[in-house]
Amino acid sequence: MRDRTGVTVEAGEPEDGLRPGEVALPFDPANEPGASVAFIGRIRSPWARGGPCPKNLREAREQARHAVLEVDRRYRAGLDGLHPGAHLLVLYWMDAARRDLIVQRPRHLDRLVGTFALRSPVRPNPVAVAVVTLQAMDPAAGTLTVDAIDCFDGTPLLDIKPWLPSVDVPGGACEANAQEKQGA
Amino acid sequence: MRDRTGVTVEAGEPEDGLRPGEVALPFDPANEPGASVAFIGRIRSPWARGGPCPKNLREAREQARHAVLEVDRRYRAGLDGLHPGAHLLVLYWMDAARRDLIVQRPRHLDRLVGTFALRSPVRPNPVAVAVVTLQAMDPAAGTLTVDAIDCFDGTPLLDIKPWLPSVDVPGGACEANAQEKQGA
């Protein structure tokens, strides 16, 4: 049995997947007005579905196991201009996660928190954002090897963008040391 | 007339919106296999559609004009746990941008670059990511005032997440000074 994030359920997990005090929306955000995202590829990660997976990118980096972004052939021309060493924002679709929990009680926290104050994959729009370092790439094959990722193997890829310290760090939170390159 | 990002076209812009050497996909990513995102609210910004808009978040911060995230009533319980001073990742849908350009020639650059090496709103999945600071909030009204934003007034809101230096800064790019709070 899978729980709300697609991980095998531990003993003691309630059947509906709700922990005490959690609030589920009375509708599925998948059916609400919005827009359609295209899957532009897949993420090949060391983490098979149903097994253990780092719960965030910090844990994934500690494991020091790389991942590969596979970009579909039709979108590969969009990779031109990326180079190893670049820092990237990777957006992906956490397709194993339920989307209807609006108040959650994370296991590591044991108190109730609104979904938008959490990085949980369980959210109305399960779009994850990961900051990674590009280690190698083969543009013809559409593959980008990155330092770490915190999602299951096969997770759909939505977007790749350059990570820029001038915009991706809050004013004053740290001094950007400028991997930023002209034009990105 | 609007150009590919929804901004009024300047004199000299070609009719199809393509600059020399740019490559458009032979299909619209909006119709490709993927998933559906729900609009969970709107962004109220100082930038009316069709007029000038900062071209990135750095420029928006320099303008020092705040924006307001309006979260729809049904999703407001998800705001519990957010507090002024927090740094947030805001995801929004750049609905004025065309989605089919895979190689672009940005005006400020005048060379051809793959879409995934740019932060242009023109991309297969026009999901923008902004790092903002929460200045004030009214959870009952579903409003969050943030320091700056680089999108048009009325832009659909997709997600709000805490920005965490332990994961949202590449390893070694800067020393996190820890706005990170337990549990996020």
Short mmCIF file of C-alpha atoms in Angstrom, two decimals, chain A:
data_model
loop_
_atom_site.label_atom_id
_atom_site.label_comp_id
_atom_site.label_asym_id
_atom_site.label_seq_id
_atom_site.Cartn_x
_atom_site.Cartn_y
_atom_site.Cartn_z
CA MET A 1 0.00 0.00 0.00
CA ARG A 2 1.20 3.51 -0.82
CA ASP A 3 0.67 6.50 1.40
CA ARG A 4 -0.05 10.03 0.26
CA THR A 5 3.42 10.61 -1.10
CA GLY A 6 3.74 7.27 -2.84
CA VAL A 7 5.99 5.76 -0.21
CA THR A 8 5.14 2.41 1.31
CA VAL A 9 2.97 2.98 4.34
CA GLU A 10 4.41 2.28 7.73
CA ALA A 11 2.53 0.30 10.35
CA GLY A 12 0.07 2.51 12.18
CA GLU A 13 -0.70 4.83 9.27
CA PRO A 14 -4.48 5.41 9.12
CA GLU A 15 -6.34 3.98 6.14
CA ASP A 16 -7.33 7.37 4.70
CA GLY A 17 -3.81 8.67 5.15
CA LEU A 18 -4.93 11.54 7.39
CA ARG A 19 -3.13 12.09 10.67
CA PRO A 20 -4.96 13.71 13.61
CA GLY A 21 -6.01 17.27 12.85
CA GLU A 22 -5.04 17.22 9.19
CA VAL A 23 -7.44 18.92 6.77
CA ALA A 24 -8.24 17.65 3.28
CA LEU A 25 -9.87 19.86 0.66
CA PRO A 26 -13.38 18.72 -0.33
CA PHE A 27 -12.27 18.69 -3.98
CA ASP A 28 -9.32 17.55 -6.08
CA PRO A 29 -7.18 20.45 -7.36
CA ALA A 30 -6.44 18.32 -10.44
CA ASN A 31 -9.97 19.06 -11.61
CA GLU A 32 -10.00 22.79 -10.87
CA PRO A 33 -9.67 25.66 -13.37
CA GLY A 34 -6.07 26.27 -14.36
CA ALA A 35 -3.73 25.28 -17.13
CA SER A 36 -1.95 22.28 -18.56
CA VAL A 37 1.73 21.55 -18.01
CA ALA A 38 3.65 19.41 -20.48
CA PHE A 39 6.11 16.78 -19.32
CA ILE A 40 9.33 17.67 -21.15
CA GLY A 41 11.28 14.63 -19.92
CA ARG A 42 11.95 12.43 -16.93
CA ILE A 43 14.31 12.42 -13.97
CA ARG A 44 16.45 9.31 -13.50
CA SER A 45 17.22 9.12 -9.81
CA PRO A 46 18.68 6.45 -7.51
CA TRP A 47 15.35 6.27 -5.68
CA ALA A 48 12.94 3.62 -6.94
CA ARG A 49 9.24 4.22 -6.36
CA GLY A 50 7.92 2.65 -3.22
CA GLY A 51 11.32 2.63 -1.57
CA PRO A 52 13.22 5.13 0.56
CA CYS A 53 13.82 8.60 -0.86
CA PRO A 54 15.61 11.57 0.72
CA LYS A 55 12.98 13.82 2.24
CA ASN A 56 14.63 16.99 0.97
CA LEU A 57 17.50 18.17 -1.18
CA ARG A 58 19.86 18.61 1.75
CA GLU A 59 19.53 14.90 2.57
CA ALA A 60 19.89 14.03 -1.10
CA ARG A 61 23.15 15.99 -1.33
CA GLU A 62 24.46 14.18 1.73
CA GLN A 63 23.92 10.87 -0.07
CA ALA A 64 26.19 12.13 -2.86
CA ARG A 65 24.43 10.13 -5.56
CA HIS A 66 23.88 11.94 -8.81
CA ALA A 67 20.75 12.02 -10.94
CA VAL A 68 20.18 12.45 -14.65
CA LEU A 69 17.64 14.74 -16.26
CA GLU A 70 16.43 13.21 -19.53
CA VAL A 71 15.00 15.83 -21.87
CA ASP A 72 12.69 14.61 -24.64
CA ARG A 73 14.11 14.89 -28.13
CA ARG A 74 11.72 17.61 -29.24
CA TYR A 75 12.85 19.97 -26.46
CA ARG A 76 16.63 19.38 -26.64
CA ALA A 77 17.43 22.50 -28.68
CA GLY A 78 16.48 24.40 -25.53
CA LEU A 79 19.59 23.13 -23.74
CA ASP A 80 21.99 25.21 -25.81
CA GLY A 81 23.88 27.62 -23.60
CA LEU A 82 24.04 25.40 -20.51
CA HIS A 83 27.47 24.30 -19.30
CA PRO A 84 28.82 21.99 -16.58
CA GLY A 85 29.37 23.85 -13.35
CA ALA A 86 26.21 25.90 -13.78
CA HIS A 87 23.68 26.00 -10.99
CA LEU A 88 20.16 25.20 -12.13
CA LEU A 89 16.60 25.38 -10.92
CA VAL A 90 14.87 22.14 -11.83
CA LEU A 91 11.08 22.00 -11.74
CA TYR A 92 9.41 18.60 -11.62
CA TRP A 93 6.01 17.08 -11.07
CA MET A 94 5.66 15.04 -7.89
CA ASP A 95 3.15 12.71 -9.48
CA ALA A 96 3.02 10.21 -6.62
CA ALA A 97 1.73 12.79 -4.12
CA ARG A 98 -1.89 13.44 -3.27
CA ARG A 99 -2.96 17.04 -3.86
CA ASP A 100 -5.80 17.66 -1.44
CA LEU A 101 -4.14 18.17 1.97
CA ILE A 102 -4.22 21.83 3.01
CA VAL A 103 -3.18 21.37 6.68
CA GLN A 104 -0.58 18.71 7.44
CA ARG A 105 1.15 17.08 10.37
CA PRO A 106 4.60 16.10 9.07
CA ARG A 107 6.08 13.06 10.76
CA HIS A 108 9.30 14.91 11.61
CA LEU A 109 7.41 17.75 13.25
CA ASP A 110 4.31 16.41 15.00
CA ARG A 111 2.36 19.63 14.84
CA LEU A 112 -0.17 20.97 12.36
CA VAL A 113 1.13 23.31 9.67
CA GLY A 114 -0.44 24.85 6.58
CA THR A 115 0.69 23.30 3.32
CA PHE A 116 2.15 26.59 2.05
CA ALA A 117 4.48 26.76 5.08
CA LEU A 118 5.92 23.34 4.15
CA ARG A 119 8.04 21.92 1.35
CA SER A 120 6.02 18.70 1.40
CA PRO A 121 5.31 17.23 -2.07
CA VAL A 122 1.70 16.95 -0.91
CA ARG A 123 0.15 20.25 -2.12
CA PRO A 124 -2.47 21.53 -4.58
CA ASN A 125 0.13 21.84 -7.34
CA PRO A 126 2.91 19.31 -6.72
CA VAL A 127 5.59 21.30 -8.56
CA ALA A 128 8.91 20.79 -6.80
CA VAL A 129 11.82 23.18 -7.16
CA ALA A 130 15.39 21.89 -6.73
CA VAL A 131 18.63 23.86 -6.88
CA VAL A 132 21.25 21.59 -8.42
CA THR A 133 24.72 21.76 -9.94
CA LEU A 134 25.20 20.57 -13.50
CA GLN A 135 28.08 18.11 -13.54
CA ALA A 136 28.03 16.88 -17.13
CA MET A 137 25.75 16.97 -20.13
CA ASP A 138 25.20 15.37 -23.51
CA PRO A 139 22.98 17.76 -25.43
CA ALA A 140 22.47 15.36 -28.35
CA ALA A 141 21.21 12.67 -25.99
CA GLY A 142 19.29 15.23 -23.93
CA THR A 143 20.92 14.16 -20.67
CA LEU A 144 22.09 16.39 -17.84
CA THR A 145 23.90 14.85 -14.89
CA VAL A 146 23.26 16.78 -11.68
CA ASP A 147 24.70 16.45 -8.19
CA ALA A 148 21.58 15.27 -6.34
CA ILE A 149 17.80 15.05 -6.44
CA ASP A 150 15.09 14.22 -3.92
CA CYS A 151 12.48 12.50 -6.08
CA PHE A 152 11.64 9.05 -7.35
CA ASP A 153 13.12 7.62 -10.51
CA GLY A 154 10.87 8.45 -13.45
CA THR A 155 9.49 11.69 -12.03
CA PRO A 156 8.22 13.94 -14.85
CA LEU A 157 10.38 16.96 -15.67
CA LEU A 158 8.73 20.35 -16.21
CA ASP A 159 11.45 22.95 -16.62
CA ILE A 160 15.13 23.81 -16.28
CA LYS A 161 16.28 27.38 -15.59
CA PRO A 162 19.59 28.96 -14.61
CA TRP A 163 19.86 29.65 -10.88
CA LEU A 164 20.94 33.25 -10.43
CA PRO A 165 22.18 34.65 -7.13
CA SER A 166 21.03 38.13 -8.12
CA VAL A 167 17.40 37.02 -8.10
CA ASP A 168 17.25 33.62 -6.35
CA VAL A 169 18.59 34.76 -3.00
CA PRO A 170 16.49 37.16 -0.91
CA GLY A 171 17.96 40.63 -0.56
CA GLY A 172 20.59 40.46 2.14
CA ALA A 173 20.24 36.75 2.92
CA CYS A 174 23.69 36.06 1.59
CA GLU A 175 26.24 37.67 -0.65
CA ALA A 176 26.00 36.19 -4.09
CA ASN A 177 29.35 34.90 -5.21
CA ALA A 178 28.37 35.21 -8.78
CA GLN A 179 28.09 32.06 -10.77
CA GLU A 180 25.70 34.30 -12.64
CA LYS A 181 26.68 34.62 -16.25
CA GLN A 182 25.83 37.27 -18.72
CA GLY A 183 22.52 36.86 -20.37
CA ALA A 184 20.83 34.27 -18.25
#
